[in-house]
PDB file of N, CA, C and O in Angstrom:
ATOM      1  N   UNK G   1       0.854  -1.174   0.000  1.00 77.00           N
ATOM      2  CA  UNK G   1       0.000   0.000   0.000  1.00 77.00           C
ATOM      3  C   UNK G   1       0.899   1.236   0.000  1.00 77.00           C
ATOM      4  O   UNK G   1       1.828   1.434   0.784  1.00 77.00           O
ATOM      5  N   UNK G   2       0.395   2.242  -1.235  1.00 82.00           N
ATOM      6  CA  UNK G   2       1.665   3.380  -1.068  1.00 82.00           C
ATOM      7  C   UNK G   2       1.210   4.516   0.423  1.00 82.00           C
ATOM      8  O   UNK G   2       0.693   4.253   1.508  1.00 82.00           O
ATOM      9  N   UNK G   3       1.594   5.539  -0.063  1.00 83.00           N
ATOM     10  CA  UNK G   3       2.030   5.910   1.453  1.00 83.00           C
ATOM     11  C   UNK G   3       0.725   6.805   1.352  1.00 83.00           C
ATOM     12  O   UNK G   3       0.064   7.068   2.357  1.00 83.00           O
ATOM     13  N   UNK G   4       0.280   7.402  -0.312  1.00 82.00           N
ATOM     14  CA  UNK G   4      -0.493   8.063  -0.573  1.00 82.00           C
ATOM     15  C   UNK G   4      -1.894   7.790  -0.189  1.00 82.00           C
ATOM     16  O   UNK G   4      -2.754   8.665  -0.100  1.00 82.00           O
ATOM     17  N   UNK G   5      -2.133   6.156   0.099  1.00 85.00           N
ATOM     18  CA  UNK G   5      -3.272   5.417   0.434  1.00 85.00           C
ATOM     19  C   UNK G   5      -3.531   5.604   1.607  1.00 85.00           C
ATOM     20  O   UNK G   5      -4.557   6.132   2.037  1.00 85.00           O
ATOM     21  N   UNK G   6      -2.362   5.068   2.413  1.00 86.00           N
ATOM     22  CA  UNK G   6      -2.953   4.845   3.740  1.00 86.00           C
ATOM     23  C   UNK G   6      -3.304   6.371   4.305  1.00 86.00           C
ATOM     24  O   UNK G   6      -4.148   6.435   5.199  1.00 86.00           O
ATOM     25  N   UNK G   7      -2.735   7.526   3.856  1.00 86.00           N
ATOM     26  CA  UNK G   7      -2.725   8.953   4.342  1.00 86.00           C
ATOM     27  C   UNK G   7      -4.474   8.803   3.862  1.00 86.00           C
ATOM     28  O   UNK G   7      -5.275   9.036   4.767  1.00 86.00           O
ATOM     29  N   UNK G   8      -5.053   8.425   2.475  1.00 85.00           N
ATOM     30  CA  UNK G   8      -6.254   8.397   2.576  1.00 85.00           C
ATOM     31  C   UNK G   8      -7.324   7.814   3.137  1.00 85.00           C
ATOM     32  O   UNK G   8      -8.465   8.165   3.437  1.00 85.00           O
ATOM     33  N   UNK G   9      -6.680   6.844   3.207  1.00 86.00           N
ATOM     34  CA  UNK G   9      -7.347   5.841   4.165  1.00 86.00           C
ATOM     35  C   UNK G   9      -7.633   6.284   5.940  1.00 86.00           C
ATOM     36  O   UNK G   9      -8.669   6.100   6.580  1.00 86.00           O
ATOM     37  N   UNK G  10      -6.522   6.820   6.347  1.00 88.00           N
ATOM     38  CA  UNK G  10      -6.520   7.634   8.000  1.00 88.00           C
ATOM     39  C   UNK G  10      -7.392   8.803   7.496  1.00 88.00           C
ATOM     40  O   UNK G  10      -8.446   8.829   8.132  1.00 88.00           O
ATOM     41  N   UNK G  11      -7.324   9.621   6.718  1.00 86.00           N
ATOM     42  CA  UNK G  11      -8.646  10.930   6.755  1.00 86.00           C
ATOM     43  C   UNK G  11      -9.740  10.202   6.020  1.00 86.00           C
ATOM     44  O   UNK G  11     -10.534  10.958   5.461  1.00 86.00           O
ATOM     45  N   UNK G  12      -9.961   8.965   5.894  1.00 87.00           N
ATOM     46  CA  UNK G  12     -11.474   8.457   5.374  1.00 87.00           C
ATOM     47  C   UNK G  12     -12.325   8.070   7.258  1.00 87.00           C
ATOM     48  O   UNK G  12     -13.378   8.424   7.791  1.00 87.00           O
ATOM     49  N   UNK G  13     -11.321   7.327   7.629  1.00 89.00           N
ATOM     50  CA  UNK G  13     -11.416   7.117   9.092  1.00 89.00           C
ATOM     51  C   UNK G  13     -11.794   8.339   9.914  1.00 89.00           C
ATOM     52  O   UNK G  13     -12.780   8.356  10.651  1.00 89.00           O
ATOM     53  N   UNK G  14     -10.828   9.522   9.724  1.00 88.00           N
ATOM     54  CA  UNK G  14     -10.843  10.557  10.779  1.00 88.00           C
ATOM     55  C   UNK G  14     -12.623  11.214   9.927  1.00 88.00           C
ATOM     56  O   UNK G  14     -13.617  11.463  10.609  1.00 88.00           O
ATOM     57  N   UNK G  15     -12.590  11.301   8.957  1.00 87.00           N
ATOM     58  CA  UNK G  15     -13.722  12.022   8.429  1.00 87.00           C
ATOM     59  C   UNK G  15     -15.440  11.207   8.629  1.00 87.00           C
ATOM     60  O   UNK G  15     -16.608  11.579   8.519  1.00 87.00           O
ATOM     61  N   UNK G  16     -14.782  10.042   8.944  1.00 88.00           N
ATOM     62  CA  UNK G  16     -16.010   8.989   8.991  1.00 88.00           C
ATOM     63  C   UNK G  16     -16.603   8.951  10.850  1.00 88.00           C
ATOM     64  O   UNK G  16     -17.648   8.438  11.248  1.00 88.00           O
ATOM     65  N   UNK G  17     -15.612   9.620  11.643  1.00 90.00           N
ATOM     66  CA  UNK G  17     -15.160   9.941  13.031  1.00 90.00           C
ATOM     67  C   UNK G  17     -16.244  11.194  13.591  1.00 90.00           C
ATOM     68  O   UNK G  17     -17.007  11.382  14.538  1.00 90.00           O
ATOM     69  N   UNK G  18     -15.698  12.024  12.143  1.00 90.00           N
ATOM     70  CA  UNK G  18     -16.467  13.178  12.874  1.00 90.00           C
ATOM     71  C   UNK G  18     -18.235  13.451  11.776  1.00 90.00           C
ATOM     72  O   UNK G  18     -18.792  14.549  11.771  1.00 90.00           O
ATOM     73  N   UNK G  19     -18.692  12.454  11.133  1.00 89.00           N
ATOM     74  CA  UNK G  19     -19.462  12.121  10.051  1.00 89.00           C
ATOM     75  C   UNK G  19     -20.094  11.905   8.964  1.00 89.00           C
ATOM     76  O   UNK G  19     -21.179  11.463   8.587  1.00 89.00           O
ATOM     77  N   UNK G  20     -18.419  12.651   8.240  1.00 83.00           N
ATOM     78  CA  UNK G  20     -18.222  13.183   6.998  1.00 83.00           C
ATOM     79  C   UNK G  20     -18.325  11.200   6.335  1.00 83.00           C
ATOM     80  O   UNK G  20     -17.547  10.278   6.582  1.00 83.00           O
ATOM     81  N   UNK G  21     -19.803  11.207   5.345  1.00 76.00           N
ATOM     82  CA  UNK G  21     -19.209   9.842   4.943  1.00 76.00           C
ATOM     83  C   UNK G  21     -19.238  10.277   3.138  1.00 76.00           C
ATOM     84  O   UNK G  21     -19.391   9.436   2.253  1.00 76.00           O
ATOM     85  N   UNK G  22     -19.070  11.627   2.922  1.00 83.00           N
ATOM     86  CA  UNK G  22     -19.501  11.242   1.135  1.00 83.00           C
ATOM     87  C   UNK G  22     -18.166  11.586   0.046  1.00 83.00           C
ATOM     88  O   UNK G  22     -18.088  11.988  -1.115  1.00 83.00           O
ATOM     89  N   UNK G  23     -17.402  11.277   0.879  1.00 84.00           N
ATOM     90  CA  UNK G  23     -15.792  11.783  -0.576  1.00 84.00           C
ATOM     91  C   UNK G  23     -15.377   9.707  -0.908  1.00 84.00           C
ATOM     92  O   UNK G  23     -15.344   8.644  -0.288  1.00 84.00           O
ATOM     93  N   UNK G  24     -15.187  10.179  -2.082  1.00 86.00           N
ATOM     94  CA  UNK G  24     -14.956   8.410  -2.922  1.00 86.00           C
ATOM     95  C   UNK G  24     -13.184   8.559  -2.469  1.00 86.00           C
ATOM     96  O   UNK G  24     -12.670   9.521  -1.899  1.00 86.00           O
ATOM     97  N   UNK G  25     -12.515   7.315  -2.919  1.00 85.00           N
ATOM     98  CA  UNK G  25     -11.548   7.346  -2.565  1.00 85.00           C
ATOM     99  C   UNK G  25     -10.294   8.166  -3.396  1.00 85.00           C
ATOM    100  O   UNK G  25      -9.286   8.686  -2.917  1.00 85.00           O
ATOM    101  N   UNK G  26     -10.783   8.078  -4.960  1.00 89.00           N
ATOM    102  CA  UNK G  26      -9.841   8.965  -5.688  1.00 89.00           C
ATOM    103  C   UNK G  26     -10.179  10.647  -5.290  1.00 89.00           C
ATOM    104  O   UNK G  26      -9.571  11.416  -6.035  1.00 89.00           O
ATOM    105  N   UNK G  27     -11.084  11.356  -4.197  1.00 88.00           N
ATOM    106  CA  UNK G  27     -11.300  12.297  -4.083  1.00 88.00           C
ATOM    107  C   UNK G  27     -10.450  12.614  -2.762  1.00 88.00           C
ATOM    108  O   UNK G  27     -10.046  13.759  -2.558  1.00 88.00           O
ATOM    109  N   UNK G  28     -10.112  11.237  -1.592  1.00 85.00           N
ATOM    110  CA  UNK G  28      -9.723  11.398  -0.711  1.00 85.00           C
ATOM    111  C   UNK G  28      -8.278  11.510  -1.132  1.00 85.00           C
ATOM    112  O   UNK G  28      -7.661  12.542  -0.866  1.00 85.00           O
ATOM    113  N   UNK G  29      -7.595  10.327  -1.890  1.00 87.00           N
ATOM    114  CA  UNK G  29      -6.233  10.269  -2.633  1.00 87.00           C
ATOM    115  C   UNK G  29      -6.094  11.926  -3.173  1.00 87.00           C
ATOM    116  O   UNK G  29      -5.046  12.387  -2.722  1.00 87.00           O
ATOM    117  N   UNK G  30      -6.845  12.936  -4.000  1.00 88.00           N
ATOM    118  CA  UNK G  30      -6.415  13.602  -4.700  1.00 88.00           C
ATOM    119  C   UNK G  30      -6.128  15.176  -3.191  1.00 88.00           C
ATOM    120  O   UNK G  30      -5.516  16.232  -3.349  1.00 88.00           O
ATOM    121  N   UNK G  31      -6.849  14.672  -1.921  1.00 87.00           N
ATOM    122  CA  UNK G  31      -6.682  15.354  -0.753  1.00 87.00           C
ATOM    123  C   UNK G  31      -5.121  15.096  -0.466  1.00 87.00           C
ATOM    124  O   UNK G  31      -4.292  15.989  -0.288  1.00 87.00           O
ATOM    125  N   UNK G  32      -4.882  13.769  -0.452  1.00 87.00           N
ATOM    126  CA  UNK G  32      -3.692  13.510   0.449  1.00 87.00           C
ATOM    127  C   UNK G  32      -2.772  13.975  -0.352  1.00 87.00           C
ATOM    128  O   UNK G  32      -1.741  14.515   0.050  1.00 87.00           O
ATOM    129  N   UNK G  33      -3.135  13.764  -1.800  1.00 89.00           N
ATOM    130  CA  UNK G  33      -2.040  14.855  -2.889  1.00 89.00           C
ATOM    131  C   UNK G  33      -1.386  15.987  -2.304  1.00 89.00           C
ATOM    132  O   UNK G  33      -0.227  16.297  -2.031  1.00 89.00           O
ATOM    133  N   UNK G  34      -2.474  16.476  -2.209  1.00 89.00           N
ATOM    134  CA  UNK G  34      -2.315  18.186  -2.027  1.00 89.00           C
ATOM    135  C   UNK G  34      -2.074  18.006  -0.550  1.00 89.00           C
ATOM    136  O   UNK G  34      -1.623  19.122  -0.294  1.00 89.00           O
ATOM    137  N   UNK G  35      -2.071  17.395   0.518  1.00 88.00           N
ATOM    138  CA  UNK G  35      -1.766  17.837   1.716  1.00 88.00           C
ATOM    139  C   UNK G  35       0.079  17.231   1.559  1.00 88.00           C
ATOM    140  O   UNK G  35       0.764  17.500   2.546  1.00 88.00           O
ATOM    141  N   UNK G  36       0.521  16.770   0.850  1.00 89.00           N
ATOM    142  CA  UNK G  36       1.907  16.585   0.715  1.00 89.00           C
ATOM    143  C   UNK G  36       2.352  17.357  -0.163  1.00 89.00           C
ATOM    144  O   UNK G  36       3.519  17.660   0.085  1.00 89.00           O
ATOM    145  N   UNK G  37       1.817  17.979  -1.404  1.00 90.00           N
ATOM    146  CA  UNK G  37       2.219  19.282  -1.632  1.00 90.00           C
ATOM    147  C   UNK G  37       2.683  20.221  -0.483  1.00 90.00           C
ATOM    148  O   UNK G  37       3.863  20.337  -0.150  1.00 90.00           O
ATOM    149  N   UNK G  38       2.047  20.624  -0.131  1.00 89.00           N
ATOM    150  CA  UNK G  38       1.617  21.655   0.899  1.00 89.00           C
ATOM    151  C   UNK G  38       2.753  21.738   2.124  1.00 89.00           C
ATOM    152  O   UNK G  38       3.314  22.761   2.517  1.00 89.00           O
ATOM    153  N   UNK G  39       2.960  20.169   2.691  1.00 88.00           N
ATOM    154  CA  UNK G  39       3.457  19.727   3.690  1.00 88.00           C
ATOM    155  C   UNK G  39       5.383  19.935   2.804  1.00 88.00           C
ATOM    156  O   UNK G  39       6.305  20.438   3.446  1.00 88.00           O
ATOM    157  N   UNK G  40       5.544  19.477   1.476  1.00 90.00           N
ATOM    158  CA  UNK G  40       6.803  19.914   0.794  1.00 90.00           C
ATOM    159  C   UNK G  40       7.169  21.328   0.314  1.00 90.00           C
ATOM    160  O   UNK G  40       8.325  21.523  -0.062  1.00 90.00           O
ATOM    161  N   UNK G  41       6.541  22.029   0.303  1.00 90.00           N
ATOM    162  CA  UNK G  41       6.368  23.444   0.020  1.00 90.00           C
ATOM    163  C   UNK G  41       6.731  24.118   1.790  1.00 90.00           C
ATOM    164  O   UNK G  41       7.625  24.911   2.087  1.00 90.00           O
ATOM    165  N   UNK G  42       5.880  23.589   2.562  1.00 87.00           N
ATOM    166  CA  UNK G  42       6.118  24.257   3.741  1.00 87.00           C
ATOM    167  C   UNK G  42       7.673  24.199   4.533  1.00 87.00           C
ATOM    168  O   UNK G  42       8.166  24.879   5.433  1.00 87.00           O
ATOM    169  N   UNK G  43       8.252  22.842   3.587  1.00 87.00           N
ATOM    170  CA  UNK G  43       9.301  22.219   4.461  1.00 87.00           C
ATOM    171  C   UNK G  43      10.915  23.566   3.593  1.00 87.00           C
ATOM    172  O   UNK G  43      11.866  24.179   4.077  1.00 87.00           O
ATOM    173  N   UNK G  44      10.281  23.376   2.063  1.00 88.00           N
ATOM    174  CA  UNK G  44      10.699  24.156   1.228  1.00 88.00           C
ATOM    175  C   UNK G  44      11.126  25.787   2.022  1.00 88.00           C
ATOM    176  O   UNK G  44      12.237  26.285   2.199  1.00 88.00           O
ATOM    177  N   UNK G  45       9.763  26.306   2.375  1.00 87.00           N
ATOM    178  CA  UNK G  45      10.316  27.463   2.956  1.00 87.00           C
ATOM    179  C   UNK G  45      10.780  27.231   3.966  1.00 87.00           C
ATOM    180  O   UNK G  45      11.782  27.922   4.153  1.00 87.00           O
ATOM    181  N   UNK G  46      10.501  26.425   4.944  1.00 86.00           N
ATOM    182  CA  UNK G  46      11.451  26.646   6.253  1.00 86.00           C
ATOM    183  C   UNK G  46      13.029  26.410   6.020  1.00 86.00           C
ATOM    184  O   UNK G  46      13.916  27.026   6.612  1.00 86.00           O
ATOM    185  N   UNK G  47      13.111  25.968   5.594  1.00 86.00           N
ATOM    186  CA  UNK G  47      14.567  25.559   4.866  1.00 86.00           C
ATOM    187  C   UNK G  47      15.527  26.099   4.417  1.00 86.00           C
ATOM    188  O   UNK G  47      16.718  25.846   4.594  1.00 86.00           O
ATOM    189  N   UNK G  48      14.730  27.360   3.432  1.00 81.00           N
ATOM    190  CA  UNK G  48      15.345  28.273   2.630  1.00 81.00           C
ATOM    191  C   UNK G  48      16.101  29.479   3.672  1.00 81.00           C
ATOM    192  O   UNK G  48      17.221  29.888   3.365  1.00 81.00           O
ATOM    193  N   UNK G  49      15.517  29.917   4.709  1.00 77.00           N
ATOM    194  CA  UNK G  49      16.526  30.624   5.799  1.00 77.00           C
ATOM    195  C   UNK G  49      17.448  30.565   6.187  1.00 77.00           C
ATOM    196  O   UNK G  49      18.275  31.412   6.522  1.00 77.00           O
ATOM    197  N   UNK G  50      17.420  29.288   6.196  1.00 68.00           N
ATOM    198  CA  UNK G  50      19.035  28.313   6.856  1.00 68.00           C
ATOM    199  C   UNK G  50      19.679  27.888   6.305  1.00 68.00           C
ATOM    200  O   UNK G  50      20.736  27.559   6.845  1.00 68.00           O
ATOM    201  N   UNK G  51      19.458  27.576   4.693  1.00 66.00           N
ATOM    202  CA  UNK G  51      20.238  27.542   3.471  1.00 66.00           C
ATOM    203  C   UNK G  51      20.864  28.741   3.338  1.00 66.00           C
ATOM    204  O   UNK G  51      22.079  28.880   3.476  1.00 66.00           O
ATOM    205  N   UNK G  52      20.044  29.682   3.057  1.00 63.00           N
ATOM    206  CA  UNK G  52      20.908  31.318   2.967  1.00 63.00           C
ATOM    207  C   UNK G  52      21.554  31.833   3.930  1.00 63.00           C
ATOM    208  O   UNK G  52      22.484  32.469   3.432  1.00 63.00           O
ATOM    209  N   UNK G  53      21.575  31.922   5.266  1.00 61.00           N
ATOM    210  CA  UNK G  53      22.153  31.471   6.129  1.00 61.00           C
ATOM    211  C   UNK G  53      23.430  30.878   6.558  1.00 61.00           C
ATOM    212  O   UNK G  53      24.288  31.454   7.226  1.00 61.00           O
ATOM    213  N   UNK G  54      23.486  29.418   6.017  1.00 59.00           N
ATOM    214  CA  UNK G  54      24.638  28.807   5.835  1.00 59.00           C
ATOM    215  C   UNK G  54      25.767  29.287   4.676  1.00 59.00           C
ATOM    216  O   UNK G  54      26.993  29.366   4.605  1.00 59.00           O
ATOM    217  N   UNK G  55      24.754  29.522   3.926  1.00 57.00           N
ATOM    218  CA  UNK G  55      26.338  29.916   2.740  1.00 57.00           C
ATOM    219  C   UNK G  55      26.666  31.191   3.377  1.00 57.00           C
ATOM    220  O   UNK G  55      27.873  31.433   3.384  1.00 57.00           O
ATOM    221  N   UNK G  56      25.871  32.110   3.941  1.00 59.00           N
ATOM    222  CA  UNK G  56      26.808  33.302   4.371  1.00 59.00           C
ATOM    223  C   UNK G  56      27.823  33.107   5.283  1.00 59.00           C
ATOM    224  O   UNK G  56      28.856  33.778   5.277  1.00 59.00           O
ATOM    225  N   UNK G  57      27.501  31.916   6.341  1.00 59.00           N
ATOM    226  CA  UNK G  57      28.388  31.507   7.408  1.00 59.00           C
ATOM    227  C   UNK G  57      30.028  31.008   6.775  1.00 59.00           C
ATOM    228  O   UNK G  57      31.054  31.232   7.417  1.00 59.00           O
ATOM    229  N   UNK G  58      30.021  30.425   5.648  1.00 55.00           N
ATOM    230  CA  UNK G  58      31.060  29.872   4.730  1.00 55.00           C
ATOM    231  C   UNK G  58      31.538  30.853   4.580  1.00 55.00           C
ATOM    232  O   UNK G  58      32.706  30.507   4.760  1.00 55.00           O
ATOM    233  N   UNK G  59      31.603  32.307   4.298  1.00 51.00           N
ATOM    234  CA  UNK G  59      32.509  33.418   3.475  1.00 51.00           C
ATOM    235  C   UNK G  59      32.971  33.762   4.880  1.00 51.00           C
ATOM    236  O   UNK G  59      33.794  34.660   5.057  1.00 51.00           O
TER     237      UNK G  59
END
């Protein structure tokens, strides 16, 4: 099972929790898409400070 599944599979659960029952599974998959976008983008900027950062520390 890729990693993309089970991430859909835990918010089919968490959504079925609080009584959300009507997203199909390629709608939940195309969620977990975008929440790992999101989650690589975020990691992206935190990153970029301490990258620029570091090369100034080098000179």
């Amino acid at each position: 099972m890729s990693v993309k599944a089970i991430v859909a599979n835990v918010l089919r659960d968490e959504l079925v929790t609080i009584g959300t029952r009507s997203l199909t599974v390629p709608e939940l998959e195309k969620i977990a898409d975008h929440m790992f976008e999101r989650i690589t983008n975020l990691e992206l900027e935190l990153a970029a400070p301490d990258f620029g950062a570091a090369g100034r520390n080098r000179d």
